[in-house]
Coordinates of C-alpha atoms and ligand atoms in Angstrom, one line a residue:
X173 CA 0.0 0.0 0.0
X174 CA 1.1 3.5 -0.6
X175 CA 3.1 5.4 2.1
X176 CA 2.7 8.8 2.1
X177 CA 6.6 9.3 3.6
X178 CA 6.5 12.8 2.0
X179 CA 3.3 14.1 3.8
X180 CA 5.2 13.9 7.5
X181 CA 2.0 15.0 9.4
X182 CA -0.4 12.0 8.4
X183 CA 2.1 9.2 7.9
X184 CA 1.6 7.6 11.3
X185 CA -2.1 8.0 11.0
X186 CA -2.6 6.6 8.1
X187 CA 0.1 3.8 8.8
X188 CA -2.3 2.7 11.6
X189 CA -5.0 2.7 9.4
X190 CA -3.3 0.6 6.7
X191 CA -2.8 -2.1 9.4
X192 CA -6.2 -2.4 10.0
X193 CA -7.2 -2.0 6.8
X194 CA -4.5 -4.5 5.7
X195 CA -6.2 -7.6 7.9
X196 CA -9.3 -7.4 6.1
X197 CA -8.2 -5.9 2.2
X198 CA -6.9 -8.6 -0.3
X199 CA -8.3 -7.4 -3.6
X200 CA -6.7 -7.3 -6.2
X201 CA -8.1 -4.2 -7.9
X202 CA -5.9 -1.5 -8.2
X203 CA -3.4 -3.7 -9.8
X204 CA -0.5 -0.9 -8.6
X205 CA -0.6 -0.1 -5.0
X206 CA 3.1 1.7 -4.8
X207 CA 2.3 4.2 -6.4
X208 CA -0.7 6.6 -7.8
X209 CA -1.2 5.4 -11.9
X210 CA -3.8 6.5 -14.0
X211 CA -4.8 6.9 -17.8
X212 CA -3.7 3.1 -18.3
X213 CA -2.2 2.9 -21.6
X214 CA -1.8 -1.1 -22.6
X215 CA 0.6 -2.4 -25.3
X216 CA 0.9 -6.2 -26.1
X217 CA 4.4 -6.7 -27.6
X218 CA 5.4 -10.5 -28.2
X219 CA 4.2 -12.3 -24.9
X220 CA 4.2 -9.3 -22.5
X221 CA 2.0 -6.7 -21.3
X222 CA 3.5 -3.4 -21.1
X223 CA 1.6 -1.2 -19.3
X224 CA 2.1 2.5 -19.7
X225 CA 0.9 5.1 -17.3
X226 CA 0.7 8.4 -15.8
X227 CA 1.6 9.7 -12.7
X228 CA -0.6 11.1 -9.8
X229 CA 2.3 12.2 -7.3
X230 CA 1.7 11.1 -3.2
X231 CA 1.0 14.7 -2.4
X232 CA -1.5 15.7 -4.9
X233 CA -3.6 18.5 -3.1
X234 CA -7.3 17.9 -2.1
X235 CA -9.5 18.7 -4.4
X236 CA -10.9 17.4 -8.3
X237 CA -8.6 18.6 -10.9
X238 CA -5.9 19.6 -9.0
X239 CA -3.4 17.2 -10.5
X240 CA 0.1 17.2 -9.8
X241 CA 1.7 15.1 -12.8
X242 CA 5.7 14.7 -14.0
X243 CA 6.4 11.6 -15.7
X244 CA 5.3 8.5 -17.4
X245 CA 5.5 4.6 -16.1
X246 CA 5.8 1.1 -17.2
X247 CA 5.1 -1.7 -16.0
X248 CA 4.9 -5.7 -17.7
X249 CA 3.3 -8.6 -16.8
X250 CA 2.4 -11.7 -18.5
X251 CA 0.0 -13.2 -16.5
X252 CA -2.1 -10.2 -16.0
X253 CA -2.3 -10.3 -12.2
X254 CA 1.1 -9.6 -11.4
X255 CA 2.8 -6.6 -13.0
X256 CA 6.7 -6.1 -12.7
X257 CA 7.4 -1.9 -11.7
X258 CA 9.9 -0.3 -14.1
X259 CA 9.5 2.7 -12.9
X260 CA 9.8 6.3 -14.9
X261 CA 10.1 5.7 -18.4
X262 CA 9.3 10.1 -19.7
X263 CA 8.9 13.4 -18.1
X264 CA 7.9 16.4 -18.9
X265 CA 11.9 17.0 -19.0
X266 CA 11.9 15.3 -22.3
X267 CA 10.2 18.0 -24.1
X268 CA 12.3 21.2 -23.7
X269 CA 8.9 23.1 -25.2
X270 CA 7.0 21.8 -22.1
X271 CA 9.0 24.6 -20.6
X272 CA 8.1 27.3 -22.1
X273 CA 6.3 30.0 -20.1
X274 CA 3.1 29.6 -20.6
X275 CA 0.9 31.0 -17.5
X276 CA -0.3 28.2 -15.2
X277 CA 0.8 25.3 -16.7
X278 CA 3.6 24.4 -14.4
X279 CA 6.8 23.9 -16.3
X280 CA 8.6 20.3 -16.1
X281 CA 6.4 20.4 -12.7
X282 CA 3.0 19.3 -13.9
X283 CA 0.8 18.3 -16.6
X284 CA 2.1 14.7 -17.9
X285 CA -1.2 13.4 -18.8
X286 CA -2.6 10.5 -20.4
X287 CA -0.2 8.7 -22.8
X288 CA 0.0 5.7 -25.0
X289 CA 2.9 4.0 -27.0
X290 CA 2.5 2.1 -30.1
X291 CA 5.2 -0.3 -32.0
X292 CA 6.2 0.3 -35.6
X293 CA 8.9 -1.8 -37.5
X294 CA 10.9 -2.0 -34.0
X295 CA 10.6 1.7 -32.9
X296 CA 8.6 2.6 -30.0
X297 CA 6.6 6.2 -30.3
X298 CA 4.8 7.6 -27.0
X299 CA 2.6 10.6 -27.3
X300 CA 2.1 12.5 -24.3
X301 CA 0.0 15.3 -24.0
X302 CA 1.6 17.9 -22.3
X303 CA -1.4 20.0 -20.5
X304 CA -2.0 22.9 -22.2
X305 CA 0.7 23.2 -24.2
X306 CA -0.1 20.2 -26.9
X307 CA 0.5 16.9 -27.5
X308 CA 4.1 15.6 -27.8
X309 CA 5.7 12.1 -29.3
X310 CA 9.1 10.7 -27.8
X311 CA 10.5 7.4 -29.9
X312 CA 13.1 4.4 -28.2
X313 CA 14.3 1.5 -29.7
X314 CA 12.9 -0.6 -26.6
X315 CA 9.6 -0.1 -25.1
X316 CA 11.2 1.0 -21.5
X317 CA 13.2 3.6 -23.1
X318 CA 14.7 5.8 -23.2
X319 CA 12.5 7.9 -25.4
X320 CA 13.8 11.0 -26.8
X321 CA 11.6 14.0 -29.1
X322 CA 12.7 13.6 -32.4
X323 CA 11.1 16.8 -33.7
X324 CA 11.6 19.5 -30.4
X325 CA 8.2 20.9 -30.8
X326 CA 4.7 19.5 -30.2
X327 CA 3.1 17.4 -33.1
X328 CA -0.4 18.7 -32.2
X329 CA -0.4 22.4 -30.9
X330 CA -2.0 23.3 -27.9
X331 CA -5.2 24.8 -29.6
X332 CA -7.0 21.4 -30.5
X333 CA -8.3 20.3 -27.1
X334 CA -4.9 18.6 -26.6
X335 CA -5.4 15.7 -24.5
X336 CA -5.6 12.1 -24.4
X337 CA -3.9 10.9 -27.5
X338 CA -4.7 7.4 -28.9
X339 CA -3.0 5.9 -31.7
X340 CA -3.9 3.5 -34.1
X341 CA -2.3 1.6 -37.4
X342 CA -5.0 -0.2 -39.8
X343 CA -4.0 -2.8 -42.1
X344 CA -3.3 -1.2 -45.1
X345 CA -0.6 0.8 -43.1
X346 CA -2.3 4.4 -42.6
X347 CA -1.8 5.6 -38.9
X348 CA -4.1 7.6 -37.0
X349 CA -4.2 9.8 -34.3
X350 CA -7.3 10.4 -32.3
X351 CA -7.4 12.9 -28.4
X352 CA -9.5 15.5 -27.3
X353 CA -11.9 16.9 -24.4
X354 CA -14.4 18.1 -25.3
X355 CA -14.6 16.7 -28.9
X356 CA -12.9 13.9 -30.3
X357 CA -10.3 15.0 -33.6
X358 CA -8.0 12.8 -35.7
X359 CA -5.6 13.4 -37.5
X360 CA -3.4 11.1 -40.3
X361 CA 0.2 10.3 -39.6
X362 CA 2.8 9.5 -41.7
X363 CA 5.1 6.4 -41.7
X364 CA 7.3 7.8 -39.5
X365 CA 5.1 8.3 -37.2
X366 CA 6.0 11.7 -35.9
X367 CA 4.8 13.7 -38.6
X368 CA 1.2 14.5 -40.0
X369 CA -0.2 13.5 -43.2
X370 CA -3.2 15.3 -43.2
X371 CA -5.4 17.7 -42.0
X372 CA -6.8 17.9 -38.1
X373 CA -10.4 17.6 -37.9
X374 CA -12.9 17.9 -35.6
X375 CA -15.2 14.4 -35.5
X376 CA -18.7 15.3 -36.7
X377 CA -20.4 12.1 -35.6
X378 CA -19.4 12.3 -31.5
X379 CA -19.9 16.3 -31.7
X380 CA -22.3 17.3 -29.0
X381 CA -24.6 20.1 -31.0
X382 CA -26.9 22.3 -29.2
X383 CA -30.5 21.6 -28.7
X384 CA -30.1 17.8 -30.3
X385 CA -29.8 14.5 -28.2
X386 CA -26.0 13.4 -27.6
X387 CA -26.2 9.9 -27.2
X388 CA -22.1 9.3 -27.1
X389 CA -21.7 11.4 -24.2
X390 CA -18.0 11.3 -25.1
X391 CA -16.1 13.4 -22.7
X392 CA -12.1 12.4 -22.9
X393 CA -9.7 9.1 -23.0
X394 CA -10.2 8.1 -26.6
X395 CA -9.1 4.3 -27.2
X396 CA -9.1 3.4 -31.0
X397 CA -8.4 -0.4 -32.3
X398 CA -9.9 -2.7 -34.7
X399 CA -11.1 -5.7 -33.9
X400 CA -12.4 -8.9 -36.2
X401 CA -12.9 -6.2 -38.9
X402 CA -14.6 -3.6 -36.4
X403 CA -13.4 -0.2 -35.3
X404 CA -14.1 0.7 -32.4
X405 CA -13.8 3.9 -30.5
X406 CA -13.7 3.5 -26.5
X407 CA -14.1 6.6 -24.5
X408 CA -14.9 8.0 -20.7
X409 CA -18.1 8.8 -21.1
X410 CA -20.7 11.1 -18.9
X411 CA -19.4 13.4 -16.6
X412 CA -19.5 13.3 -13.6
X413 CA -18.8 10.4 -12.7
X414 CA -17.3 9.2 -15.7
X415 CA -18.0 5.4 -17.3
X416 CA -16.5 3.7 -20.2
X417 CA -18.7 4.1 -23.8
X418 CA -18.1 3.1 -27.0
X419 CA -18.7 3.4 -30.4
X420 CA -18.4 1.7 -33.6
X421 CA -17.3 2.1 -37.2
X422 CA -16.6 0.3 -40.5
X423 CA -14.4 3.0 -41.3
X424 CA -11.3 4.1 -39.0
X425 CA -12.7 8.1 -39.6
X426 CA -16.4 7.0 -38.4
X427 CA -19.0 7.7 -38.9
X428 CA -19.1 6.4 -35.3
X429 CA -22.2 4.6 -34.2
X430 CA -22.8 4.8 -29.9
X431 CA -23.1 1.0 -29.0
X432 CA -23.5 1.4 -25.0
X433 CA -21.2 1.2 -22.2
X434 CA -18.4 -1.0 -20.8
X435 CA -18.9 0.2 -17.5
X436 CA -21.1 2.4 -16.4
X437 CA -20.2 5.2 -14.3
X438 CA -19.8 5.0 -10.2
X439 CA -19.7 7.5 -7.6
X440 CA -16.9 6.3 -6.4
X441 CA -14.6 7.7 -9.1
X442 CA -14.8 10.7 -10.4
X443 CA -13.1 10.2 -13.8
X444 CA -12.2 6.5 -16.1
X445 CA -10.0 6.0 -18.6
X446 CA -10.3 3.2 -21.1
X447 CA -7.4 1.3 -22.7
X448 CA -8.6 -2.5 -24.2
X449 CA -6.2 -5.2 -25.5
X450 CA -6.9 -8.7 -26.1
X451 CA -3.8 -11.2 -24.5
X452 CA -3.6 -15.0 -24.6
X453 CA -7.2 -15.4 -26.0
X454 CA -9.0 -12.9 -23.6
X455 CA -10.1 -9.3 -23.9
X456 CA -9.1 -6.6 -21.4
X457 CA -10.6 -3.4 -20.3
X458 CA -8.4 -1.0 -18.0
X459 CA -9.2 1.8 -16.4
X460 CA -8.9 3.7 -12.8
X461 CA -10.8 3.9 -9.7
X462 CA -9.9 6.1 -6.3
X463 CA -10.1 3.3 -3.9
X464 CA -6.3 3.4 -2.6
X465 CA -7.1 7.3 -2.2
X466 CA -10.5 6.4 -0.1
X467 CA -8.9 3.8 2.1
X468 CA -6.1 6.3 3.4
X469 CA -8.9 9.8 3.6
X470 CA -12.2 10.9 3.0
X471 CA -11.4 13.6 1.1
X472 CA -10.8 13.9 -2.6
X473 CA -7.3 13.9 -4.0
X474 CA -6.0 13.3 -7.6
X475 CA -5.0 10.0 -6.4
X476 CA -5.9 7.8 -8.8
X477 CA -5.0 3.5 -9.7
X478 CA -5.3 1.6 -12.6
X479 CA -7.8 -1.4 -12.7
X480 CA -8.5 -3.8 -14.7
X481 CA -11.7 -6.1 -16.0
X482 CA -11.7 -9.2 -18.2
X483 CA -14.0 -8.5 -21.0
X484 CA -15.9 -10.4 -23.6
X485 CA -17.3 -9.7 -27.1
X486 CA -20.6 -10.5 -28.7
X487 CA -20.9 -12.0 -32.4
X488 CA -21.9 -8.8 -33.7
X489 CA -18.6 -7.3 -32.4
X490 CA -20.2 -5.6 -29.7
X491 CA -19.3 -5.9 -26.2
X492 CA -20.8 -7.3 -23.1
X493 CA -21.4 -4.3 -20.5
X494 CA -19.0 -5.1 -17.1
X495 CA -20.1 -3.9 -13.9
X496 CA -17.9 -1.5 -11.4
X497 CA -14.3 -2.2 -11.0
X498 CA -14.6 -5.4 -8.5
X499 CA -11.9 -5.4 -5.7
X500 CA -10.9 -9.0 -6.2
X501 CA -10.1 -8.5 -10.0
X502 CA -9.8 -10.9 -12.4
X503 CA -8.5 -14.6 -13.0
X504 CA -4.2 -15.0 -13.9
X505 CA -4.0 -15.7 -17.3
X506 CA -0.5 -17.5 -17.0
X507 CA 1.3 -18.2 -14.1
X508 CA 4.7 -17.5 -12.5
X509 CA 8.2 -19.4 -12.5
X510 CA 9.6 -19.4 -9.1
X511 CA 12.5 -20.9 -10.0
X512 CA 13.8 -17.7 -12.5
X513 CA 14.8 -14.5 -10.8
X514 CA 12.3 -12.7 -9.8
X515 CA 12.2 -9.4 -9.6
X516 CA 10.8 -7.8 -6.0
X517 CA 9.0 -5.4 -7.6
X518 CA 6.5 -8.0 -9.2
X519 CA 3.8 -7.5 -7.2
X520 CA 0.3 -8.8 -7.4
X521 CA -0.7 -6.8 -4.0
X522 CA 1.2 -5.5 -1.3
X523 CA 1.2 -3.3 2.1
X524 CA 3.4 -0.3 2.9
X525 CA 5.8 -0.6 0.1
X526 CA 7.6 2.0 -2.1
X527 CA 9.8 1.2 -5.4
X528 CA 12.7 2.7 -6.4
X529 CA 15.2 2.8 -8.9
X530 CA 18.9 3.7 -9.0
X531 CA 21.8 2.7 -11.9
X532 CA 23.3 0.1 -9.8
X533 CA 20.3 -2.2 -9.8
X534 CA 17.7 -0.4 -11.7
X535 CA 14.4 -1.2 -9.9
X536 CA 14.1 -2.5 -6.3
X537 CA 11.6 -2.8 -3.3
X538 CA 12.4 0.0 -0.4
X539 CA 10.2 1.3 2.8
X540 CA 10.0 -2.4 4.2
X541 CA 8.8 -2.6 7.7
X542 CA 7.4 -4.3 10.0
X543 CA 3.8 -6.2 9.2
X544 CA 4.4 -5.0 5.3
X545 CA 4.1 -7.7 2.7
X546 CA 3.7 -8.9 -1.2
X547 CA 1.7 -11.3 -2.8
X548 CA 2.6 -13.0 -6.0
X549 CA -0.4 -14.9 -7.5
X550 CA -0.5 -17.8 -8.9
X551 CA 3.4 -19.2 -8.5
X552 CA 4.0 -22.4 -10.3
X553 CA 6.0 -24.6 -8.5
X554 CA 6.7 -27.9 -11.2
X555 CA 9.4 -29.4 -8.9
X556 CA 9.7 -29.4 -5.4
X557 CA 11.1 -26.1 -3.9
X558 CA 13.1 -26.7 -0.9
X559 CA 15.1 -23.0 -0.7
X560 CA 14.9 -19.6 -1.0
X561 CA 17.2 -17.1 -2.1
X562 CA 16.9 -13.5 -1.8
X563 CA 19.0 -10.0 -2.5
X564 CA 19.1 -7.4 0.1
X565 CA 20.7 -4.4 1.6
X566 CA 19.7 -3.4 4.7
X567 CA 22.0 0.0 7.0
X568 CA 19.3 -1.2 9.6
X569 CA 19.9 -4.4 12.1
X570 CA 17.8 -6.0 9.3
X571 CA 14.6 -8.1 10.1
X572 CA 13.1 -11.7 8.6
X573 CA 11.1 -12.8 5.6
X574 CA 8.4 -15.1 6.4
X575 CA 7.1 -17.2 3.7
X576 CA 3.2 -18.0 3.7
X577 CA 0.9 -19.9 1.6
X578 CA -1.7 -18.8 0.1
X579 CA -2.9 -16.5 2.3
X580 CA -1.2 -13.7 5.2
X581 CA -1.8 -16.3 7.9
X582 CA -1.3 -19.3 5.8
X583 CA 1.2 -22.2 6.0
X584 CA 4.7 -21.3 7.3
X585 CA 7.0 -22.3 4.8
X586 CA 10.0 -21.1 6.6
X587 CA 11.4 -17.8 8.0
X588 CA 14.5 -15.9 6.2
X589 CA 16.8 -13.8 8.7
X590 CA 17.9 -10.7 7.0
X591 CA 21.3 -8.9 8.7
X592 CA 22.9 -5.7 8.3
X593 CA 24.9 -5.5 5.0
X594 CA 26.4 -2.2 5.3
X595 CA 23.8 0.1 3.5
X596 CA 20.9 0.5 2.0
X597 CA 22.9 -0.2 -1.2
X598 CA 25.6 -3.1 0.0
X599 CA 23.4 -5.8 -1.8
X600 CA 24.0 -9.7 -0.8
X601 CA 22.4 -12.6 -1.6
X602 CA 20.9 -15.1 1.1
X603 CA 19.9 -18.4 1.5
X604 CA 17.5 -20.3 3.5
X605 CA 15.6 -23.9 3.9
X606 CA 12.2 -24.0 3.5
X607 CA 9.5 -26.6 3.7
X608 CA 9.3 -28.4 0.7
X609 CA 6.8 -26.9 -1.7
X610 CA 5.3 -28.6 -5.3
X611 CA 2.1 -27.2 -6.7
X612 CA 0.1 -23.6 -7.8
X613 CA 0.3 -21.1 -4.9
X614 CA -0.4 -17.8 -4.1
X615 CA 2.8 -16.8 -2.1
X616 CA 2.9 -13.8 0.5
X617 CA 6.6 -12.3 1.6
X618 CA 5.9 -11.2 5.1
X619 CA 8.2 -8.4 6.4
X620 CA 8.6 -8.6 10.3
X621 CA 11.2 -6.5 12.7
X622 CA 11.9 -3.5 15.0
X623 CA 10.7 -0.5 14.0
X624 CA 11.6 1.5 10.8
X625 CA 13.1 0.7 7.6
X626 CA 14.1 -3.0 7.6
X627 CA 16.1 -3.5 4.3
X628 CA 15.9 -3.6 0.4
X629 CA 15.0 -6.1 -1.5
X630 CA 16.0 -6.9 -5.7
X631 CA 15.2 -10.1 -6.1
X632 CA 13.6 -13.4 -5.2
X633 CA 13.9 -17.3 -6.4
X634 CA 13.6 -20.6 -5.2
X635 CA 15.2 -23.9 -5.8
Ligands
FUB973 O1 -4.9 12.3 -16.0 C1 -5.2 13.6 -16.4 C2 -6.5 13.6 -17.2 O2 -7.5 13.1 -16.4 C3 -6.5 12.7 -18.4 O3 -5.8 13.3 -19.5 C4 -7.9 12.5 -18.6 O4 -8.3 11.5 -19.4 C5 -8.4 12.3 -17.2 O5 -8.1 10.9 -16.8

């Protein structure tokens, strides 16, 4: 669970209540619990589920709309339930315009809103809108970066509604570009993906015009794909609250026809976000809720985490309606090695945890202490297990890893004794005898020790 070490004042409060929340909460939606994610941007690229992000920082103010947004993340997972943190991957820092004075927008210091990256011929394009001063596109030559702005200026200026950007390539090779709040436009890009090939235009089919019905209710968060020879335009929809909506085409350009809703709307959140893929023969809806927000205050903050729902399709292409985000999620579609490395940070759902990231080991798991945990799901153990291995670093005296089974008080499996190393950094790997273990698990790593930090943790295996 989040821990708000930057807002001094309410940490031990809300620590307290995360213990007692922490007995009785196991869902497993949001999917991210580290940190704040929103505007869920999903790529499938050969086996793996890269999800892209943005970034609603741990001291957001109260209130709706006062967002407080810097960069962009990843994160992967091929089993959908747990999702492997690579941390920043863009910032506003990566587009020098983003600086420019324009009154109110914040500089590199907020307004990295909803991306989404696409692959073409091995190159990896993001667009990011950059609030209220356009929409940008950063290209790698790997899908965690780095990306760098090959054209220094934004691709759609800041007069076109400028948010939201989805990107979409047909089969006949034309790419499109689709954003916008209040109205949805489009634009044609050219091969290379960061120039335009056409003219922007405003969609006439979603427009809202005065006096007539609006049955779209399109607000933001355009999602475009094609499916079994359907487009399809997925959208929030209503405000507020906001649902999902979509609406169908046989053309890429429309005219869009409103088919109904994903999800309906819920007081409970504010805003949604739609981004759909289908992954090892199921369809996926993501989106964002405020429940991690809710469970540490009652009052409204830009705090917002990705969910996810399994979705399914009717003959006719359309789709079947999904209720509310649910709190226990959906099924794993795949299952976990625990016999690889494992990286800490691949996390189904955990308590009290922070990631971080430095160039010595790239992503690890920090802010362990006492009573904190992770669950993996669904860990695959084809042979019999009977040890553990684990890096850490610890400046502290250290503390223990317990090993449970299938749930927080499950089955001991054995107890791991972690000692000073030196630092936070002086990383060593340790050993320990565990009870043998064959068979599909859920595994929790239970933190326990004095008070404060305990150590660091890279990464995990058995044998
Ligand atoms: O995250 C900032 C903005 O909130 C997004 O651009 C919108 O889609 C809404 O989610």
């Amino acid at each position: 669970m989040i821990k708000l070490n930057n807002i001094k004042g309410l940490h031990f409060g809300f620590s307290m209540l995360f213990v007692m929340i922490g007995m009785v909460c196991k869902g497993q939606n949001p999917i991210i619990q580290t940190k704040y994610t929103a505007d869920p941007a999903p790529m499938v690229y050969h086996d793996t589920v890269f999800l892209y992000t943005s970034h609603d920082e741990d001291d957001s103010p109260p209130g709706q709309g006062k967002f407080l947004m810097r960069n962009w993340l990843c994160y992967t997972s091929t089993d959908m339930v747990n999702w492997t943190d690579h941390g920043e991957v863009a910032s506003l820092k990566n587009f020098k315009w983003a600086d420019k004075a324009i009154t109110g927008w914040g500089g590199f210091d907020n307004g990295a809103w909803a991306p989404q990256v696409i692959e073409r011929n091995g190159k990896f394009y993001m667009y990011c809108p950059v609030q209220g001063r356009g929409i940008g596109v950063l290209v790698a030559d790997n899908p965690y970066g780095p990306f760098k702005d090959p054209i220094g200026s934004p691709l759609i200026g800041a007069k076109y509604d400028s948010i939201d950007p989805t990107v979409f390539v047909n089969d006949d090779g034309q790419a499109y570009l689709y954003w916008g709040n209040p109205n949805l436009w489009y634009v044609k890009l050219n091969k290379d993906m960061i120039s335009l090939a056409g003219e922007i235009t405003k969609d006439s089919s979603v427009a809202k015009r005065a006096g007539q019905p609006d049955p779209f209710h399109y607000q933001e968060g355009p999602w475009a794909y094609k499916r079994n020879g359907h487009y399809y335009m997925a959208y929030a929809s209503t405000c507020c609250p906001e649902g999902i909506g979509y609406a169908m085409s046989k053309s890429p350009l429309g005219p869009w026809e409103y088919k109904g809703y994903v999800m309906k709307p819920n007081k409970l959140s504010t805003g949604n976000h739609p981004g759909i893929i289908d992954y090892k023969g199921k369809s996926y809806v993501f989106g964002f809720n405020f429940r991690l927000n809710f469970m540490e205050t009652t009052q409204h903050h830009e705090r917002r985490s990705v969910c996810v729902a399994e979705i399914t399709y009717n003959a006719d292409g359309t789709i079947t309606e999904q209720p509310w985000w649910q709190e226990e999620g959906i099924a794993p579609n795949g299952s976990l090695n625990p016999f690889t490395r494992n990286e800490a940070e691949t996390i189904a759902w955990e308590k009290g945890l922070k990631t971080a990231k430095d160039s010595l080991k790239g992503m690890y798991v920090t802010a362990v202490d006492n009573n904190d945990y992770i669950k993996v799901r669904g860990v695959q153990f084809k042979k019999a297990a009977k040890s553990f291995e684990v890096s850490i670093a610890a400046a502290s005296s250290g503390g223990t890893i317990e090993i449970h089974l299938d749930s927080l008080e499950g089955k001991l499996l054995g107890s791991c004794s972690v000692v000073a190393t030196g630092g936070w950094n002086k990383w060593v790997t340790k050993s320990c005898k565990i009870q043998q273990l064959k068979g599909l698990h859920d595994i929790y790593f239970v933190f326990k020790g004095a008070d404060g930090q305990l150590f660091n943790i890279d990464w995990w295996k058995f044998k």
